[in-house]
Tab-separated table of C-alpha atoms in Angstrom:
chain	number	residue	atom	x	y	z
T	121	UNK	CA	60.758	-77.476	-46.980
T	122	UNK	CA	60.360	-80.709	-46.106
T	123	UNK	CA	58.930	-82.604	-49.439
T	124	UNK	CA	57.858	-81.909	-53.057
T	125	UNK	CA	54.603	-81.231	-51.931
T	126	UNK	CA	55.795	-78.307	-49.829
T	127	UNK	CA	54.312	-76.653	-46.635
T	128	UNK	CA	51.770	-74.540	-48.961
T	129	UNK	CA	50.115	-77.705	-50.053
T	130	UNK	CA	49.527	-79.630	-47.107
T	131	UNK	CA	46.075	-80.962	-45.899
T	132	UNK	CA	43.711	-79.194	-43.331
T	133	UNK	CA	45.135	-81.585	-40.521
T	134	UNK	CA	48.833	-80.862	-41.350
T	135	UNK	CA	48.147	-77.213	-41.791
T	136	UNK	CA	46.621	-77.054	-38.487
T	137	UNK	CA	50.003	-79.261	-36.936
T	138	UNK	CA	51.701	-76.450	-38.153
T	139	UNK	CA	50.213	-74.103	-36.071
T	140	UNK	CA	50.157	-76.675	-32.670
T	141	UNK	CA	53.899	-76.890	-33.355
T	142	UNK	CA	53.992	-72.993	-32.647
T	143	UNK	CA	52.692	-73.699	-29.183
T	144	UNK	CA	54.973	-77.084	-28.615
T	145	UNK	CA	56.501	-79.944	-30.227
T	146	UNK	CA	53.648	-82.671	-31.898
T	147	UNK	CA	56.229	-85.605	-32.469
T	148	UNK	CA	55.762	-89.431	-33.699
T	149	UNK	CA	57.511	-92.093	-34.135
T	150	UNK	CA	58.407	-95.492	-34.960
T	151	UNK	CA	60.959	-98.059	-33.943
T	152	UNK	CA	62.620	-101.039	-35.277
T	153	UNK	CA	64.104	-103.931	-32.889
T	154	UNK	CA	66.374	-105.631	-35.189
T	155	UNK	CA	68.977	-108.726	-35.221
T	156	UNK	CA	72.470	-108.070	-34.972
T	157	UNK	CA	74.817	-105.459	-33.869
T	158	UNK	CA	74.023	-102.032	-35.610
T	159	UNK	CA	76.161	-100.322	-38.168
T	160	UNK	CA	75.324	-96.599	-37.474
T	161	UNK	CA	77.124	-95.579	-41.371
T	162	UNK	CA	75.159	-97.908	-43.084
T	163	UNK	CA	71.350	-97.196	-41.663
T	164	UNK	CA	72.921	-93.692	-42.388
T	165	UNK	CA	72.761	-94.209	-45.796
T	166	UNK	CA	69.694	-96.484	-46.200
T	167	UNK	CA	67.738	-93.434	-44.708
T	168	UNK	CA	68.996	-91.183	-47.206
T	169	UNK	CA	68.580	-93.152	-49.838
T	170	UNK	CA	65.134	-93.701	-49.240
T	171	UNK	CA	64.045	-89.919	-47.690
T	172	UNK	CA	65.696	-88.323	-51.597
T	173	UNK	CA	63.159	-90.484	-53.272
T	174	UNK	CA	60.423	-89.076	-51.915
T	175	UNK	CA	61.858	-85.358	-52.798
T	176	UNK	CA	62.806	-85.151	-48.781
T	177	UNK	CA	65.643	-82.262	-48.582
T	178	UNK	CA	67.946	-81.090	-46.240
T	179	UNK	CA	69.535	-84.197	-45.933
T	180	UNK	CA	73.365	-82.729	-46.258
T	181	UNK	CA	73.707	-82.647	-42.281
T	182	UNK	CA	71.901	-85.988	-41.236
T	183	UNK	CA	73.475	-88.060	-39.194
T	184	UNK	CA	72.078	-90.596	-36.674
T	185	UNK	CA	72.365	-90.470	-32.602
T	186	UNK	CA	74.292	-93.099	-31.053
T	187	UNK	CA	72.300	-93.629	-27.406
T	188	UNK	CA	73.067	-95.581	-24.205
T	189	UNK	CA	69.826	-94.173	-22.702
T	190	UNK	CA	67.344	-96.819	-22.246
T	191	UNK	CA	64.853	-96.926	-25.153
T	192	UNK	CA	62.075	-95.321	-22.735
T	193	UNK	CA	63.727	-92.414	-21.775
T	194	UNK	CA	65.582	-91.696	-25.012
T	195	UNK	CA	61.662	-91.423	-26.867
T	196	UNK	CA	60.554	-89.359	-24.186
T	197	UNK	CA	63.737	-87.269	-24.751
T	198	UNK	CA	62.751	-86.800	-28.726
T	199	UNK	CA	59.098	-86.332	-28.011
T	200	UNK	CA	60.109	-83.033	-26.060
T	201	UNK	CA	62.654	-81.689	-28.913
T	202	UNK	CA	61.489	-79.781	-31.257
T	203	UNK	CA	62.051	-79.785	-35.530
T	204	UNK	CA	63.626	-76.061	-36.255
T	205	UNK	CA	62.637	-74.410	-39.638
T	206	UNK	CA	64.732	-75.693	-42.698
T	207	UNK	CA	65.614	-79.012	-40.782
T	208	UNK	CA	65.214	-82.487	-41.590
T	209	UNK	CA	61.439	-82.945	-40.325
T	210	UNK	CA	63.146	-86.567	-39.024
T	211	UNK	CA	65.396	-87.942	-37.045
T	212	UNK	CA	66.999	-90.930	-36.343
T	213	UNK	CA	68.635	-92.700	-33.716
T	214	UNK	CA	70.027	-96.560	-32.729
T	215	UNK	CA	70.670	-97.810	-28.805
T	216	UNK	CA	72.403	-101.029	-28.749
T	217	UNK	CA	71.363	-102.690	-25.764
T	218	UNK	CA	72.505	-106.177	-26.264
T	219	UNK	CA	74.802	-107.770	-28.279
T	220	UNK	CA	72.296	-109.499	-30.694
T	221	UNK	CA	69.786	-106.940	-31.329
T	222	UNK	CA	69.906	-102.856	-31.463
T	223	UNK	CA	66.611	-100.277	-31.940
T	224	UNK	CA	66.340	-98.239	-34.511
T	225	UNK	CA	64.170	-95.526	-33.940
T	226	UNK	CA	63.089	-92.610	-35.930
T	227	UNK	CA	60.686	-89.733	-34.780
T	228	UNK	CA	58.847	-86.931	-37.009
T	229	UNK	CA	57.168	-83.868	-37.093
T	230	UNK	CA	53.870	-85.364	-37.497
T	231	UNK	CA	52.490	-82.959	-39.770
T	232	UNK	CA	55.130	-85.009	-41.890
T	233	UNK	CA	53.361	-88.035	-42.411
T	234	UNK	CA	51.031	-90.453	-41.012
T	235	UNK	CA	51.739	-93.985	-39.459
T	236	UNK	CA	50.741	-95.873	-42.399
T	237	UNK	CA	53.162	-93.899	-44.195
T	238	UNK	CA	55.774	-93.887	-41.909
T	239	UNK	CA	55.426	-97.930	-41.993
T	240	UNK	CA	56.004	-97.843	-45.521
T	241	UNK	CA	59.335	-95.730	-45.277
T	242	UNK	CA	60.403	-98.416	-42.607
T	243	UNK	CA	60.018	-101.004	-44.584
T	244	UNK	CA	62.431	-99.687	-47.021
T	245	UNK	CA	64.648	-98.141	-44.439
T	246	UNK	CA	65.202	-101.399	-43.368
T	247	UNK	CA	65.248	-103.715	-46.770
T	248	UNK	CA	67.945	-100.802	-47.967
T	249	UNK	CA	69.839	-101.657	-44.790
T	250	UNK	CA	69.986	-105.352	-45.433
T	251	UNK	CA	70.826	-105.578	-49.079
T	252	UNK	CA	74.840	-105.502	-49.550
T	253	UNK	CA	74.047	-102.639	-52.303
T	254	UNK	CA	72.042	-100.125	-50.597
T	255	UNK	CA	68.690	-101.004	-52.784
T	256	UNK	CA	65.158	-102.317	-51.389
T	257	UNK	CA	64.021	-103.751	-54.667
T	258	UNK	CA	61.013	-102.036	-54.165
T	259	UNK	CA	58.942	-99.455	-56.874
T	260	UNK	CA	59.245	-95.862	-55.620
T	261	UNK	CA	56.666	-94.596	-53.545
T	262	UNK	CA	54.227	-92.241	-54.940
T	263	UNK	CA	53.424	-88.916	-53.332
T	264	UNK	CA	49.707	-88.429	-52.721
T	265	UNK	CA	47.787	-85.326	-53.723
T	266	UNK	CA	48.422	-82.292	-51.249
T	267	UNK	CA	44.444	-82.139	-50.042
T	268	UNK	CA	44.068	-86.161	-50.562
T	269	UNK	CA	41.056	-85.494	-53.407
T	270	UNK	CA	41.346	-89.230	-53.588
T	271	UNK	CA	38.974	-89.142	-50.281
T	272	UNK	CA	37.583	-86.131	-50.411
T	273	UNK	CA	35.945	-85.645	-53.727
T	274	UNK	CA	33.958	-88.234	-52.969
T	275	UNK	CA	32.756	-86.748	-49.840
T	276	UNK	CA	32.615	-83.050	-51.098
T	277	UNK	CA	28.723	-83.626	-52.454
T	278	UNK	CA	27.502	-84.914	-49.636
T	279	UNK	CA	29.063	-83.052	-46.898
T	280	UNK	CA	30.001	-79.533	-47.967
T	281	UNK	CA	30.705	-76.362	-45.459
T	282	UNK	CA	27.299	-76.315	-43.713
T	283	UNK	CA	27.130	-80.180	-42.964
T	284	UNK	CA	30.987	-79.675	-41.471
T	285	UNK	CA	29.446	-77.066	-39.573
T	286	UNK	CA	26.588	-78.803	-38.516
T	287	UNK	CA	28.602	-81.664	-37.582
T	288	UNK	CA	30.861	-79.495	-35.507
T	289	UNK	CA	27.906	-78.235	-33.704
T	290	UNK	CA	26.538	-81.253	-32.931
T	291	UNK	CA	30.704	-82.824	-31.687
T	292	UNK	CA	30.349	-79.943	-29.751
T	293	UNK	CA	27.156	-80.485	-27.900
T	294	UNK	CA	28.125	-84.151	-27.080
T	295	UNK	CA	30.968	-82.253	-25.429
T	296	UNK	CA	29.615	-79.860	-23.224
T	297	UNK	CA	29.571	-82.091	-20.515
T	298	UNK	CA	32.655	-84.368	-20.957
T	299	UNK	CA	35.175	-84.550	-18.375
T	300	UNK	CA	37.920	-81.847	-19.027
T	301	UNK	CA	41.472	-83.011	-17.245
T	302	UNK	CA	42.919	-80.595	-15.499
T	303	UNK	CA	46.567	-79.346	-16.372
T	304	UNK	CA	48.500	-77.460	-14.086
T	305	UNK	CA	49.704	-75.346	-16.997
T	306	UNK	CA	47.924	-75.323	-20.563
T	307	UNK	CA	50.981	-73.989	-22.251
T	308	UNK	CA	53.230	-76.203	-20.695
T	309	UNK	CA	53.382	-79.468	-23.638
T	310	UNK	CA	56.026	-81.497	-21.676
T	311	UNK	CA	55.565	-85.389	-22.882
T	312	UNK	CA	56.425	-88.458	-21.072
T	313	UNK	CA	56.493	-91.791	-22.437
T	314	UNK	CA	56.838	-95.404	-21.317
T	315	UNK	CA	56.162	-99.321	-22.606
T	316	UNK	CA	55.507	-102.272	-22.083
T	317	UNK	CA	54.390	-105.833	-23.227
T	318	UNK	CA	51.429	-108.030	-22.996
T	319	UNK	CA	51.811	-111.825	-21.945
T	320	UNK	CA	51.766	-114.321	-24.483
T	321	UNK	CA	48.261	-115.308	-25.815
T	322	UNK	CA	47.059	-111.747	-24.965
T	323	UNK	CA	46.489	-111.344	-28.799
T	324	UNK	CA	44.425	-114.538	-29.256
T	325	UNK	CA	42.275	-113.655	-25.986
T	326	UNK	CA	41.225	-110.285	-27.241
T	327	UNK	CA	40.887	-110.633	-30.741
T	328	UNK	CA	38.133	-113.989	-28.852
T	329	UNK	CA	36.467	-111.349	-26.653
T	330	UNK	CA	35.788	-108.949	-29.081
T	331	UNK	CA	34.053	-111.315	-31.499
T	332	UNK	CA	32.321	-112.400	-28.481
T	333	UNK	CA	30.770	-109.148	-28.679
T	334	UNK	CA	30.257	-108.224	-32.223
T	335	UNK	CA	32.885	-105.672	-31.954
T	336	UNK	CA	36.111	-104.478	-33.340
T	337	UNK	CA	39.088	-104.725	-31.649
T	338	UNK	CA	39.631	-101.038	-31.743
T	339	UNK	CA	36.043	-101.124	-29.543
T	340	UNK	CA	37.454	-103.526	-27.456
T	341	UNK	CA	39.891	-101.392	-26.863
T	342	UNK	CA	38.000	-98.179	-26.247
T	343	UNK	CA	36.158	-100.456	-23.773
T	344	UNK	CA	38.305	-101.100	-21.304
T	345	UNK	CA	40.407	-97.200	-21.352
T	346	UNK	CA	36.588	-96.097	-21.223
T	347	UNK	CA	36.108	-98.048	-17.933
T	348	UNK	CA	39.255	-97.543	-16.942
T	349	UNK	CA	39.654	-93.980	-17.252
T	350	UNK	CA	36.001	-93.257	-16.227
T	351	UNK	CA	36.910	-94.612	-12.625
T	352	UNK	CA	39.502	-92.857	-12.226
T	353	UNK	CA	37.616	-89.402	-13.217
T	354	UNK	CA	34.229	-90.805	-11.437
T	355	UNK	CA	34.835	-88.356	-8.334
T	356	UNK	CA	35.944	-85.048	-10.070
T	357	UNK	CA	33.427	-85.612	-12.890
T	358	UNK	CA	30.648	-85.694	-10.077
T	359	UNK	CA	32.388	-82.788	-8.375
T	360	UNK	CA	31.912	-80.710	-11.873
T	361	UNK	CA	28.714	-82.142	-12.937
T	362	UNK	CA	30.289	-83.538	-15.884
T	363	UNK	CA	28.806	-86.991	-16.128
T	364	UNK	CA	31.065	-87.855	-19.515
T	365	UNK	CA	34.023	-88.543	-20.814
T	366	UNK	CA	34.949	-88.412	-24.260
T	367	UNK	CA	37.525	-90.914	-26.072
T	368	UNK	CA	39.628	-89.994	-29.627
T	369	UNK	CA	40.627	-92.623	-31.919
T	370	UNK	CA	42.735	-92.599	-35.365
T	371	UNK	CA	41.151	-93.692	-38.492
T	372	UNK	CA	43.052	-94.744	-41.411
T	373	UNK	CA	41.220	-92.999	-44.949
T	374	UNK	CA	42.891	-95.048	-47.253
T	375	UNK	CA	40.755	-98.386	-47.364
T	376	UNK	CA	38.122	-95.158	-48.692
T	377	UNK	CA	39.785	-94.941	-51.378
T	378	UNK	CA	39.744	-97.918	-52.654
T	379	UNK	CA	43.410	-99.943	-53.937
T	380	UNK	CA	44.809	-96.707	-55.090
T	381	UNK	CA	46.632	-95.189	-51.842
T	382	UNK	CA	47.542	-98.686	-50.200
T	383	UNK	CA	51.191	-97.821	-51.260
T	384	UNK	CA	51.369	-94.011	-51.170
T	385	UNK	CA	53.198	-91.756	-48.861
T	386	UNK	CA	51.210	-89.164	-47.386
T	387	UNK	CA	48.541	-87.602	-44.592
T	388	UNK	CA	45.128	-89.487	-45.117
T	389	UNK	CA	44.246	-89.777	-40.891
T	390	UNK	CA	41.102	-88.553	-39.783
T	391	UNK	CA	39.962	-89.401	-36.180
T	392	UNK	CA	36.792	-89.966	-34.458
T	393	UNK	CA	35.515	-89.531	-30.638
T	394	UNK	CA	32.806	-91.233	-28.824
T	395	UNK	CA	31.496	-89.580	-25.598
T	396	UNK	CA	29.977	-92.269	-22.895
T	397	UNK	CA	28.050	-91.338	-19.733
T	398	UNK	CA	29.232	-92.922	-16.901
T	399	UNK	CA	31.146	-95.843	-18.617
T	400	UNK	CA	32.567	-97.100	-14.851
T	401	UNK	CA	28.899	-97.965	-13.971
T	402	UNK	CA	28.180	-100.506	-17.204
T	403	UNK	CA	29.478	-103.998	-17.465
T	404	UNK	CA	32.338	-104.458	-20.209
T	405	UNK	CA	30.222	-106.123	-22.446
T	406	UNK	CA	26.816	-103.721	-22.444
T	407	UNK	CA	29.979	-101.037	-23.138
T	408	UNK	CA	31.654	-102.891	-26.124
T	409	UNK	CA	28.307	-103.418	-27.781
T	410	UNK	CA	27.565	-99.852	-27.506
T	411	UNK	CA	30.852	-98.711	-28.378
T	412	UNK	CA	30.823	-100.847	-31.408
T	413	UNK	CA	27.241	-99.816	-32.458
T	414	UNK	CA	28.046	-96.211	-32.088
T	415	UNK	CA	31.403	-96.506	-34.510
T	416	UNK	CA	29.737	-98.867	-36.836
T	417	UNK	CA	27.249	-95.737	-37.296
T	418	UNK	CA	30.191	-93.217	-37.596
T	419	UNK	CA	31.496	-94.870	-39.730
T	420	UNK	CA	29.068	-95.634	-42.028
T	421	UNK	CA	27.957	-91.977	-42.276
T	422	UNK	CA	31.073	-91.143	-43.928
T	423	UNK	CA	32.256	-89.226	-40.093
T	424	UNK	CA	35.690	-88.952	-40.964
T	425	UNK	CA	35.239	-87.699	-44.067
T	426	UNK	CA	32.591	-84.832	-42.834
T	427	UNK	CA	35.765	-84.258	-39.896
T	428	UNK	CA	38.383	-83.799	-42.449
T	429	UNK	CA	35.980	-80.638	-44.334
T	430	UNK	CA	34.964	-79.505	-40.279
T	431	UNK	CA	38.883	-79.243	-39.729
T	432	UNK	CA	38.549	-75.876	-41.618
T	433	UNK	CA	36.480	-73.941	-39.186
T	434	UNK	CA	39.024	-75.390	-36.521
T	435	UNK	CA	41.562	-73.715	-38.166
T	436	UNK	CA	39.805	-70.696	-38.648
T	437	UNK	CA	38.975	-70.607	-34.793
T	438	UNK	CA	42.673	-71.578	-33.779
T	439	UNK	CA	43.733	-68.664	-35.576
T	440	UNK	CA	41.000	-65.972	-34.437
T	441	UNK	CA	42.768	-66.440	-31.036
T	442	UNK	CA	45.845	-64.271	-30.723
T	443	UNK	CA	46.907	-64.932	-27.325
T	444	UNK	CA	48.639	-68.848	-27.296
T	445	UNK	CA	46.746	-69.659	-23.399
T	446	UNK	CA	43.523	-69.352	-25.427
T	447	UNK	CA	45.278	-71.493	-28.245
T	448	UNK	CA	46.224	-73.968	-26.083
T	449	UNK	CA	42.598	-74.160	-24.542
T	450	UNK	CA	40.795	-74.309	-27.641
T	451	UNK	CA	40.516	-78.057	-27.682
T	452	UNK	CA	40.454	-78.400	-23.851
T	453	UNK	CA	37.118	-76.587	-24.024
T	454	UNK	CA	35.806	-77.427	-26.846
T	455	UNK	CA	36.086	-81.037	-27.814
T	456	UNK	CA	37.414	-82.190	-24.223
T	457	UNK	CA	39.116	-85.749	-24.363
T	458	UNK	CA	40.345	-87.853	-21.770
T	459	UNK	CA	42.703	-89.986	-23.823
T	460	UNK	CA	43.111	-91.383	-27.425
T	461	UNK	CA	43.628	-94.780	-28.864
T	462	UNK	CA	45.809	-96.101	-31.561
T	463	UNK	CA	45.429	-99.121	-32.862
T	464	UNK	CA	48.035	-100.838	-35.796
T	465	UNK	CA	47.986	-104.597	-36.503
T	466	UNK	CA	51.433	-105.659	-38.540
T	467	UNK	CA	50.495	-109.299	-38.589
T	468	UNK	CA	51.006	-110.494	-42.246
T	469	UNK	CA	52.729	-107.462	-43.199
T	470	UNK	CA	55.812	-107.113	-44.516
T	471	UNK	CA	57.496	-107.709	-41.120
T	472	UNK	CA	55.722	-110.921	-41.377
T	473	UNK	CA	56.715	-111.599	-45.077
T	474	UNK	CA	61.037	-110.778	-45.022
T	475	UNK	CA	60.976	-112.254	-41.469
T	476	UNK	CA	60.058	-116.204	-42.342
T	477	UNK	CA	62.534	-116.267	-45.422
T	478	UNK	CA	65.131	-113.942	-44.469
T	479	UNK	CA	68.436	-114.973	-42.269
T	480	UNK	CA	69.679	-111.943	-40.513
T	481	UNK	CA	69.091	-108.839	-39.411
T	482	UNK	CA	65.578	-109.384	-38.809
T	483	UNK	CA	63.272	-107.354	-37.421
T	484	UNK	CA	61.786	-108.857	-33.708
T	485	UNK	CA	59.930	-106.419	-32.851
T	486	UNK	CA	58.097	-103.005	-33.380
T	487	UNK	CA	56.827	-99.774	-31.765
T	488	UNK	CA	55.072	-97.066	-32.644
T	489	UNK	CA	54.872	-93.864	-30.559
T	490	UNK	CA	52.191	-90.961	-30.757
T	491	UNK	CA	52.151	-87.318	-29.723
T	492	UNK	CA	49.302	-86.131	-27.213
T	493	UNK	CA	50.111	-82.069	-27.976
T	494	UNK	CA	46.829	-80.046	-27.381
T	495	UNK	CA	44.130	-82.524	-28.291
T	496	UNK	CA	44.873	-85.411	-25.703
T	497	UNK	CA	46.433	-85.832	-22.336
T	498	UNK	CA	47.394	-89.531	-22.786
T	499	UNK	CA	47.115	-91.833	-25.662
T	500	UNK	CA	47.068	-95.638	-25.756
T	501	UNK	CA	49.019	-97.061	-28.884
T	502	UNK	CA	48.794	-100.248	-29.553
T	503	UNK	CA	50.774	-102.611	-31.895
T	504	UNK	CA	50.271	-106.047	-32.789
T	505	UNK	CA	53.348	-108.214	-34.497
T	506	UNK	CA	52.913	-111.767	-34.926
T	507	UNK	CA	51.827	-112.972	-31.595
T	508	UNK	CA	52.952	-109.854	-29.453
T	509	UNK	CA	51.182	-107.253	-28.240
T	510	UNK	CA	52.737	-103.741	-27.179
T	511	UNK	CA	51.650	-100.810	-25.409
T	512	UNK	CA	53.150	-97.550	-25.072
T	513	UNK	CA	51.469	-94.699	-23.698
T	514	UNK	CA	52.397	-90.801	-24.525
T	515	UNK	CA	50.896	-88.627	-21.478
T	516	UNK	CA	50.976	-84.711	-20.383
T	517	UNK	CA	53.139	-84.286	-17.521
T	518	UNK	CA	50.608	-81.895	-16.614
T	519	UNK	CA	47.623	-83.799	-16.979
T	520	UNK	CA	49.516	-87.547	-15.224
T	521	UNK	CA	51.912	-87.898	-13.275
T	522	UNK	CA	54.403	-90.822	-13.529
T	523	UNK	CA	53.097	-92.856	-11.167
T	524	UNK	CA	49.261	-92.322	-12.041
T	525	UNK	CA	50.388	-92.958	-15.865
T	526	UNK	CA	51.563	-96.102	-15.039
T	527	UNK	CA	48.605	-97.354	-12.953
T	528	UNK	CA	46.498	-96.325	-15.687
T	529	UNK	CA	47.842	-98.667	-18.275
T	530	UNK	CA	47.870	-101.431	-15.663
T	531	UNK	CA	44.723	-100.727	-15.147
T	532	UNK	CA	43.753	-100.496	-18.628
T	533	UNK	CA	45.791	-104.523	-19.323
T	534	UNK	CA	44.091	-106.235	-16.450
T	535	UNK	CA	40.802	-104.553	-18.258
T	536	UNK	CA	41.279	-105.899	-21.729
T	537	UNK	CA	42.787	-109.472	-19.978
T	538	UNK	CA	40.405	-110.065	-17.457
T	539	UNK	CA	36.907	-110.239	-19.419
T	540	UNK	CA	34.414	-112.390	-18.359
């Protein structure tokens, strides 16, 4: 038991984590670059502190790992380790790489929590750190409801069990001929991960380009790994006859809601994918426009809400298979997806907010990491903080190697910088 809420009560999404995790580990996480030399005791305690006020148990045995690995490696390490039953569903760990600054990093079963949440327990991970008592000064964080009825009650009317299944149908169809990437072994989930920074001004530039284009900057985004990706997939999608390829992004269901989630801990991610034919072939800014008129439209028909109800035949699906090769193919087959996006901007958040009136530690810079596990071979995640820009991809050893991995998100920079 990892929370109050308890494994019984989790959402659709988390209960069907649960069941990826039998397959292979579905880790997050998120770290910290902060000021100063790190005492390991003391961001000991500031966790605890803050995980028992959520009801977080299991807490009697944890301790934080001391690294020299570079900060690369060590994630990719964590990503491939699994959470056993009756642990922690966290972890924590600090690499000290300089003298003036250490990580802090902290990775999660993801069924745990989602990024918005795990944002929030930073933040008072790290105020707890810097006070000389232990406290953040901040109210305690509410628990939201175990099926977030916030959201979904007012989407139950409107899309009940035959519109999920409808919808299904329909994500399905747009499927049939995406691009499936092939992996040497379905059942092996081995993770790799790497990062890596934007040049200054990238921000500016791409938040320009995709106003230019009437878009978000999550479509600008989509953009360029949709041209990106589709060249690279151009000769064995013409090989198979499968003319598309289909992208995944996150969405964030709290601004559906209304004020009442903005600070509670929980699960409220849905996702959406968009499936483009031939997205090599257009010019970036014929794509963007039809990226962004195809998720303005999603989103305004409520799509992530219809997704979260439509999760329930997934899971009724994942567990009509016995064997775990036909598990692991499930998504592969049926909603095939060349990557996933991720896209956070911190910018007047609270890193923002203790940074410009607090002397040190201080936090200089942020990370977040996401799983791929058996919806996605690779994922772009994105993070903007201040004027930086970071990207750090997640891929399937199987799916990517190394060196293709890498000449992908090249690739996928020089897209998003390089916009006429």
């Amino acid at each position: 038991m990892v929370n109050r809420r308890g494994a019984s009560q989790l959402n659709d999404f988390q209960k069907l984590m649960r069941r990826w995790a039998e397959l292979g580990p579905y880790n997050a996480g998120h770290v910290m670059s902060v000021t100063g030399a790190a005492d390991v005791e003391r961001w000991r305690s500031a966790i605890i502190a803050v995980l028992r006020e959520i009801g977080v148990d299991a807490l009697e045995q944890f301790s934080i790992a001391v690294c020299s690995e570079e900060l690369d490696k060590k994630v990719a390490q964590e990503l491939n380790k699994p959470f056993r039953a009756g642990d922690c569903s966290l972890r924590a760990f600090v690499i000290a790489d300089a003298s003036d600054h250490h990580f802090i990093g902290v990775v999660f079963d993801h069924w745990f929590a989602d990024s918005a949440s795990m944002r929030l327990l930073m933040h008072r991970f790290f105020l707890s750190y810097r006070s000389v008592d232990g406290a953040h000064g901040l109210s305690p964080l509410q628990l939201g409801t175990a099926d977030g009825d916030e959201i979904l009650d007012a989407g139950k009317s409107a899309f009940g069990g035959l519109a999920a299944l409808i919808a299904c149908l329909r994500s399905y169809w747009r499927h049939r001929r995406a691009h499936r990437v092939r992996l040497g072994d379905p059942l092996d989930f081995r993770a790799d991960f790497f990062s890596m920074s934007f040049p200054n001004g990238s921000v500016d530039r791409i938040r320009a380009g995709a106003r230019t284009f009437n878009a978000t900057v999550n479509d600008f985004f989509l953009a360029a790994a949709a041209q990106v990706l589709g060249a690279r997939t151009s000769v064995a999608r013409l090989n198979a006859k499968r003319n598309r390829i289909g992208l995944a992004t996150a969405v964030d269901l709290r601004p559906r809601a209304g004020e009442g989630l903005h600070d509670v801990f929980g699960f409220f991610l849905s996702y959406f994918t968009v499936v483009l034919d031939h997205p090599e072939k257009e010019s970036f800014e014929d794509l963007t426009r039809a990226i962004a008129e195809e998720t303005g439209t999603l989103k305004a028909k409520a799509h992530p809400i219809r997704f979260i109800l439509g999760l329930r035949i997934a899971r009724v699906l994942w567990d009509a298979f016995r064997k775990p090769r036909r598990k692991a193919q499930l998504f592969q087959k049926m909603l095939p997806l060349v990557a996933g996006v991720s896209n956070v901007n911190l910018t007047g958040s609270w890193v923002d907010r203790d940074d410009t009136t607090a002397s040190d530690p201080r936090v200089i810079d942020y990370l977040r990491v996401s799983p791929v596990g058996p919806l996605l071979p690779l994922v772009f995640t994105l993070t903007t903080i201040r004027d930086r820009l970071s990207l750090s991809v997640t891929y399937r050893t199987t799916a990517f190697s190394r060196i293709e991995a890498e000449q992908i998100a090249r690739d996928f920079v020089a897209r998003l910088l390089n916009v006429e």
